[in-house]
Tab-separated table of C-alpha atoms in Angstrom:
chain	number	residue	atom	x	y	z
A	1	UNK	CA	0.000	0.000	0.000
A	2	UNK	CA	1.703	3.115	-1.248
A	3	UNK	CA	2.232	5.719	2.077
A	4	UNK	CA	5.003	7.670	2.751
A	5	UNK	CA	8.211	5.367	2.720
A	6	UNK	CA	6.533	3.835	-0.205
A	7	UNK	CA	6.802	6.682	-1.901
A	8	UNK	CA	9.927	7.920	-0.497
A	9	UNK	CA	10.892	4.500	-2.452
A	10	UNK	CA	9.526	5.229	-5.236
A	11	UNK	CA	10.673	8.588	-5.816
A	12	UNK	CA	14.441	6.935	-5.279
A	13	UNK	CA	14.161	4.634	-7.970
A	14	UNK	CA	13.005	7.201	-10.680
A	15	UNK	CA	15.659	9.791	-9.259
A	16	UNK	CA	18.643	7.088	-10.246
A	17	UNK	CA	17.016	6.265	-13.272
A	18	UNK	CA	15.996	9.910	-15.195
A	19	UNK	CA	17.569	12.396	-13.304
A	20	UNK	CA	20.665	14.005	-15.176
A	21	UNK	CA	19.652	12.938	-18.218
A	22	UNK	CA	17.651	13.560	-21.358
A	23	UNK	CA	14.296	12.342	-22.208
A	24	UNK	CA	13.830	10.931	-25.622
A	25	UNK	CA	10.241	9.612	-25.148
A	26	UNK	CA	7.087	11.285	-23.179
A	27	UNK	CA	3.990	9.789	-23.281
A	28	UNK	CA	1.172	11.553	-20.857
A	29	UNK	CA	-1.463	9.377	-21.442
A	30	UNK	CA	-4.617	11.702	-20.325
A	31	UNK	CA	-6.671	13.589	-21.956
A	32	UNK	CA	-5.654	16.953	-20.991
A	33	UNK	CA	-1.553	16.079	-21.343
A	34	UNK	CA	-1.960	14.428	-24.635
A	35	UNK	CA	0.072	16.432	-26.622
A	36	UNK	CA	2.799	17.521	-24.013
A	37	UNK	CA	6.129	16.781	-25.470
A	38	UNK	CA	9.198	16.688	-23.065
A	39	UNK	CA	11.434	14.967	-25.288
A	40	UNK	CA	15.021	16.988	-25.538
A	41	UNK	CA	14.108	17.864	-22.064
A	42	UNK	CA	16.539	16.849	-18.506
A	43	UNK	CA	14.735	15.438	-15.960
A	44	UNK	CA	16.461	17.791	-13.166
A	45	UNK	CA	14.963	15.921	-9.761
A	46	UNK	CA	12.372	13.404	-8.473
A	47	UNK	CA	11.365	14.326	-5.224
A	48	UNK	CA	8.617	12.880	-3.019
A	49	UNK	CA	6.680	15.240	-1.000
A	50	UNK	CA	4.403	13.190	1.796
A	51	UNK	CA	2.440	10.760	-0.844
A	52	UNK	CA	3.083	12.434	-3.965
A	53	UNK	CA	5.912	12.638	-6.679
A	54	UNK	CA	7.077	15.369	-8.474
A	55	UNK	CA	9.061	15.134	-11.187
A	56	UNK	CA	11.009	17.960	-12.020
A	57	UNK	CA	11.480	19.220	-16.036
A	58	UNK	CA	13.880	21.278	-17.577
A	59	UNK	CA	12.007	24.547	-18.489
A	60	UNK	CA	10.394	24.860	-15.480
A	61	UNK	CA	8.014	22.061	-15.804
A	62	UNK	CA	6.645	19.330	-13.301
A	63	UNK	CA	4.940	16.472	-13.893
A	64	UNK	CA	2.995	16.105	-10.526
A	65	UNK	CA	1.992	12.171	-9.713
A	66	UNK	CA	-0.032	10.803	-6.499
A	67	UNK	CA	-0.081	7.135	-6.343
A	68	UNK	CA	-3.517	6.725	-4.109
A	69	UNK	CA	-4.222	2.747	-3.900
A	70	UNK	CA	-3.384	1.376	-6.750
A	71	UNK	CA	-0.920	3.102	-8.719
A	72	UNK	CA	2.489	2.406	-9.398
A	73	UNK	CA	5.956	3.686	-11.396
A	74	UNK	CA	7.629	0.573	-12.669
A	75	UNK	CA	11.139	1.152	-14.395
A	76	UNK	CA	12.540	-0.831	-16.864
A	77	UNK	CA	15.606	-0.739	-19.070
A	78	UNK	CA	14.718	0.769	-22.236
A	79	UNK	CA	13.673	-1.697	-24.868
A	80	UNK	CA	12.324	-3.922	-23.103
A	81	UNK	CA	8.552	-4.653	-22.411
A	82	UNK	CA	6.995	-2.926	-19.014
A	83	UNK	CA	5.372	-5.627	-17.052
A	84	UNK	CA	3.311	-3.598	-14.388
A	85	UNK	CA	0.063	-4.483	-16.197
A	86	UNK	CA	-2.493	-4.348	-19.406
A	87	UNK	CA	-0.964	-1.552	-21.436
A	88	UNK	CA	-4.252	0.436	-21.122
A	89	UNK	CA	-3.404	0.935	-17.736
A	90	UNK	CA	-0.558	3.014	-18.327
A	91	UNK	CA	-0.745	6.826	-17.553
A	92	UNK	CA	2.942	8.321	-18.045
A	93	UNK	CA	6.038	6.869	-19.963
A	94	UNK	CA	9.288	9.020	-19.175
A	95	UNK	CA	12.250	7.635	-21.274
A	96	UNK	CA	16.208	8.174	-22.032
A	97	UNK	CA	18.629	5.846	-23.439
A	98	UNK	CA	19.048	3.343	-20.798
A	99	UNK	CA	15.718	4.073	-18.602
A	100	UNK	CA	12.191	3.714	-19.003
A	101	UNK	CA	9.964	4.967	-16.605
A	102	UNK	CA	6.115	3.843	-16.994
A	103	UNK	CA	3.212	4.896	-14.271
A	104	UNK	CA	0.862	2.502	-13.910
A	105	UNK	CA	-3.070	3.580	-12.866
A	106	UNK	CA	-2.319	7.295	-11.594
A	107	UNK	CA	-5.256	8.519	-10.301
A	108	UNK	CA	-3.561	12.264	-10.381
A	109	UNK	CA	-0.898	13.157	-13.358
A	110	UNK	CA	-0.243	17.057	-14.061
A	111	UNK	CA	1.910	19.047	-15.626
A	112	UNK	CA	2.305	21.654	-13.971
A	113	UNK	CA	4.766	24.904	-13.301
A	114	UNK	CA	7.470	23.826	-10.979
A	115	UNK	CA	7.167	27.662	-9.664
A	116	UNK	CA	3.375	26.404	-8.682
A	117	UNK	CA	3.991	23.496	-7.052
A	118	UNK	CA	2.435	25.111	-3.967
A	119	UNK	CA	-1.111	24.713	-6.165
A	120	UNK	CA	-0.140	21.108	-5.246
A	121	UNK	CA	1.313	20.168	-2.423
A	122	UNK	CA	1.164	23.512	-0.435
A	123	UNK	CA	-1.132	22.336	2.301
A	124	UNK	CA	0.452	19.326	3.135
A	125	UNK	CA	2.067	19.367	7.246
A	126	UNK	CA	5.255	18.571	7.568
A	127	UNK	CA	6.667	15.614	5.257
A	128	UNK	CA	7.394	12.810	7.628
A	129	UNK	CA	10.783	12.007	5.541
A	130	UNK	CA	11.458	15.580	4.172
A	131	UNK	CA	14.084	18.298	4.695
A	132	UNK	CA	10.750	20.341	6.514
A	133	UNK	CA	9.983	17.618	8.775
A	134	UNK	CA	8.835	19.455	12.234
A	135	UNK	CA	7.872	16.998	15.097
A	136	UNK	CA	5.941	20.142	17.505
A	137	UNK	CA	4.066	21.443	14.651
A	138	UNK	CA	2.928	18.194	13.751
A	139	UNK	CA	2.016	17.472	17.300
A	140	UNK	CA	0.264	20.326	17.425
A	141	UNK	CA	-1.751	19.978	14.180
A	142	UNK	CA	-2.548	16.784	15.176
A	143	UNK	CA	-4.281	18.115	18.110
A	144	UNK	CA	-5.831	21.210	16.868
A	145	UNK	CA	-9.095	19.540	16.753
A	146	UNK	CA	-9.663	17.903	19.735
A	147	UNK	CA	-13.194	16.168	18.853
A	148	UNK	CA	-11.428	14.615	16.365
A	149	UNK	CA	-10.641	10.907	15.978
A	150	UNK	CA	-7.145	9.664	16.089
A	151	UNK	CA	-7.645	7.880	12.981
A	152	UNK	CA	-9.005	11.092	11.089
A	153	UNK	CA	-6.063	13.341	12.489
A	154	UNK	CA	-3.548	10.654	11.307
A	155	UNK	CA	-4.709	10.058	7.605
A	156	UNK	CA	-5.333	14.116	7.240
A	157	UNK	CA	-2.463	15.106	5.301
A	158	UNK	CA	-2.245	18.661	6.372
A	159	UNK	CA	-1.392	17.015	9.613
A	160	UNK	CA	1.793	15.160	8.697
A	161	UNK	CA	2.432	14.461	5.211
A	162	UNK	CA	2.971	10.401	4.415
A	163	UNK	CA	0.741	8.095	6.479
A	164	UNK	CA	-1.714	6.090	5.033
A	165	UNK	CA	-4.132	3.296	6.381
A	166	UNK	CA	-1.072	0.773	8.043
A	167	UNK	CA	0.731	3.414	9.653
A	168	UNK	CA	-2.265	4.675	11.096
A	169	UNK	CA	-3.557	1.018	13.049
A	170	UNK	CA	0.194	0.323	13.857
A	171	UNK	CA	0.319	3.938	15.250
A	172	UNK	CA	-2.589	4.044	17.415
A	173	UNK	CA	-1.451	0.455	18.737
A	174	UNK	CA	1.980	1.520	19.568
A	175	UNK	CA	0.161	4.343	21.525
A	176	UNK	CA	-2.350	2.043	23.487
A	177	UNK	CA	-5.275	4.003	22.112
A	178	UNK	CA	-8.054	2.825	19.666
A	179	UNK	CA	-8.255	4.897	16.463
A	180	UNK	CA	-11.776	5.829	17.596
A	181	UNK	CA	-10.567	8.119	20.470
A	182	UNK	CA	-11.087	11.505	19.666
A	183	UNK	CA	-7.546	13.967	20.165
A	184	UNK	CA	-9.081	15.679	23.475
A	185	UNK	CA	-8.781	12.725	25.436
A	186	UNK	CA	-5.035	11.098	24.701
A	187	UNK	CA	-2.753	12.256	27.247
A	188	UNK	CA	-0.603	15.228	26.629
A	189	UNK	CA	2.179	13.736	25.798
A	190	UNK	CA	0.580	11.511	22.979
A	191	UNK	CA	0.617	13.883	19.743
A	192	UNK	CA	4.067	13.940	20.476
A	193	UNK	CA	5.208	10.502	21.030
A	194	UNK	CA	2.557	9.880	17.825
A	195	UNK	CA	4.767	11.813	15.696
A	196	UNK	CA	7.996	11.099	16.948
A	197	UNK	CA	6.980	7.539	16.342
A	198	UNK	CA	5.561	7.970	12.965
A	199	UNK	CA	9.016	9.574	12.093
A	200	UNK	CA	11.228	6.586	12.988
A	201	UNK	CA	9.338	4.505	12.065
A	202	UNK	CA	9.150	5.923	8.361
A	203	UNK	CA	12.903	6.615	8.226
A	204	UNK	CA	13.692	2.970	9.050
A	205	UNK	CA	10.934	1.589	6.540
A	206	UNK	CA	12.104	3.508	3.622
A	207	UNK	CA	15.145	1.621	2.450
A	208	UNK	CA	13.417	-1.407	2.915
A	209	UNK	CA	10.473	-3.363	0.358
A	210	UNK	CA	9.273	-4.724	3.387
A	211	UNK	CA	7.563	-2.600	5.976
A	212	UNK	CA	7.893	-3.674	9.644
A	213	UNK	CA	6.965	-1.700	12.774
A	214	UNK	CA	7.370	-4.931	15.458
A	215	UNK	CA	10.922	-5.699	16.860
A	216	UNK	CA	13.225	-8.305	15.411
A	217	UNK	CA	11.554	-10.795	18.399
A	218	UNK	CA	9.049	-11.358	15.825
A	219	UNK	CA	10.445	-12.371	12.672
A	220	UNK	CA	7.677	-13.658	10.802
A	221	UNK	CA	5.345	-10.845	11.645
A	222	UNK	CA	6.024	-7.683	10.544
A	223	UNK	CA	3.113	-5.988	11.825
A	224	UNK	CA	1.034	-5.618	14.876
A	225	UNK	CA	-2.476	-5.770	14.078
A	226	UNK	CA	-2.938	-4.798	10.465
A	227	UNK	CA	-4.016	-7.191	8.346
A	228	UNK	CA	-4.108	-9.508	11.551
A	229	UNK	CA	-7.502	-9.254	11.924
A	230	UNK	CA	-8.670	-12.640	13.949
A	231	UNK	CA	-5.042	-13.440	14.887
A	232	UNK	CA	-3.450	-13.160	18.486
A	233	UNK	CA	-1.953	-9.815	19.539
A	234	UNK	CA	2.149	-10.396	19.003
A	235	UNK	CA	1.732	-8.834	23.257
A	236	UNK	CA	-1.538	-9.756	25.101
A	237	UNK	CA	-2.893	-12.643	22.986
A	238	UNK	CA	-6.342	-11.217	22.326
A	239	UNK	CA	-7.778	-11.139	18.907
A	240	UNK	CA	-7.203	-8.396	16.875
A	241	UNK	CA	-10.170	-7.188	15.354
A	242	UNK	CA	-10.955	-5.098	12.201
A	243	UNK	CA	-13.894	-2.547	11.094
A	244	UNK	CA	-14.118	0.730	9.578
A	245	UNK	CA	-13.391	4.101	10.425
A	246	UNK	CA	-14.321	6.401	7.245
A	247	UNK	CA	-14.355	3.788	4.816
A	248	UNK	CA	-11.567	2.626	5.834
A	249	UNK	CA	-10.848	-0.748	6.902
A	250	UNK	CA	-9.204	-0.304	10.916
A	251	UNK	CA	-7.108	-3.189	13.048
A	252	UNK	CA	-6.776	-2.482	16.479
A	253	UNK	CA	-6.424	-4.866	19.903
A	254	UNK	CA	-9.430	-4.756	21.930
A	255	UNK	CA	-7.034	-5.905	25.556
A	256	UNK	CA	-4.226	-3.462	24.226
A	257	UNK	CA	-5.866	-0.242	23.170
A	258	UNK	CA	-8.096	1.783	25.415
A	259	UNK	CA	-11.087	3.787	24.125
A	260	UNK	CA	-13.975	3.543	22.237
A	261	UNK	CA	-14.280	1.482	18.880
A	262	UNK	CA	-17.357	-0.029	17.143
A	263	UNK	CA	-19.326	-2.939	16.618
A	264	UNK	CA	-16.902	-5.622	15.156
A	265	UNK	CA	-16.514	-7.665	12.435
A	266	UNK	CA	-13.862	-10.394	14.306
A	267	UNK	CA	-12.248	-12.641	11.981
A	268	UNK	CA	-12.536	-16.736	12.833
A	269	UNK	CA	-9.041	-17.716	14.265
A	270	UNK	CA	-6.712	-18.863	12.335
A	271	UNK	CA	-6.180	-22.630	11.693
């Protein structure tokens, strides 16, 4: 699932493979890119800024990209055949010599001004694995709205720019809170520790394909409760359970977390 370190990942990979050189194919495969041509252009940069990419254009161009669920840059050495997927699902092909860079279902693709990239990504909070990264006025975003669920304040990007839907379960059970408990009502210290957390635990995940937030004690089980739904908690044993929280499908640990948390759907044990 593509959150911050994903991205962060991402971002990395395109970076070594287009930056510092020219394109010699450009393919913007929407409907209000068509004709764009950035061939003869240098790709300058690819940055990641919380969950989205921005590829920087000679000219003073920048093709803006935001992965969402399902999409995906796949590179491949040029020449050869992409594999990420039916060729209709292609969005973006960015090409030199050696590279080819294709981006697979992109929910958002613009080109925009690099001088506007504000128009963008100017609300964002501070990027989790950026140069702007700010733990206190993170903390304090987070808790500007104290009626607010933990959950909600998490996934809002103006927050703190880069978690998505498994940071957010692994956060609030590394916190002892469900997701459900609104801001008001953690302890002071919480917004804090929340982002301090979210930070380290981002840094350490993004040079890695697979993301862990346990310890090493657990091996096999790189995660806490998401995706665990029916399973043992890795610390008090109890069943993890799963529902929603804004459409969003939650994990928390009913013995582990304090708070309020709905109805749930609890997953048979597994064999």
């Amino acid at each position: 699932m593509p959150e911050g370190d994903t991205v962060w990942q991402a971002a990395r990979r395109l970076h070594i493979a287009l930056a510092g050189r020219v394109l010699t194919r450009s393919d913007l495969r929407v409907p209000r890119f068509a004709t764009a041509d950035l061939t003869g252009r240098t790709v300058l940069d690819v940055t990641p800024r919380g969950k989205h990419l921005l590829t920087r254009i000679e000219g003073g161009l920048t093709l803006h990209s935001h992965l969402r669920m399902d999409g995906a840059w796949r590179v491949y050495v040029t020449g050869r055949r992409p594999g990420g997927g039916p060729d209709h699902q292609i969005r973006a092909v960015l090409g030199n010599a050696e590279w080819t860079a294709y981006g697979y279902r992109l929910p958002v693709l613009e080109l925009i001004r690099t001088a506007e990239e504000s128009r963008a990504v100017g609300r964002l909070g501070p990027d989790l694995l950026g140069p702007d990264w700010d733990p206190a006025e993170a903390a304090r975003r987070l808790g500007a709205d104290p009626g607010r669920p933990l959950g909600e304040a998490l996934l809002d990007q103006r927050n703190l720019a880069g978690i998505g839907n498994v940071y957010k379960s692994e956060l609030a059970f590394l916190a002892g809170v469900t997701p459900w408990l609104p801001m008001g009502e953690l302890a002071p210290d919480v917004p804090d520790r929340l982002a301090a957390t979210a930070h380290r635990l981002l840094e350490a995940n993004k040079a890695h394909p697979e993301r862990r937030t346990t310890t090493t004690r657990h091996p096999g089980t790189p995660l806490y409760v998401y995706g665990r739904a029916g399973r043992p908690c890795l610390r008090c044993g109890t069943p993890i359970r799963e529902a929603e929280l804004n459409d969003r499908v939650t994990y928390w640990c009913p013995g582990c977390q304090h708070g309020p948390a709905p109805e749930a759907r609890q997953a048979p044990k597994s064999p």
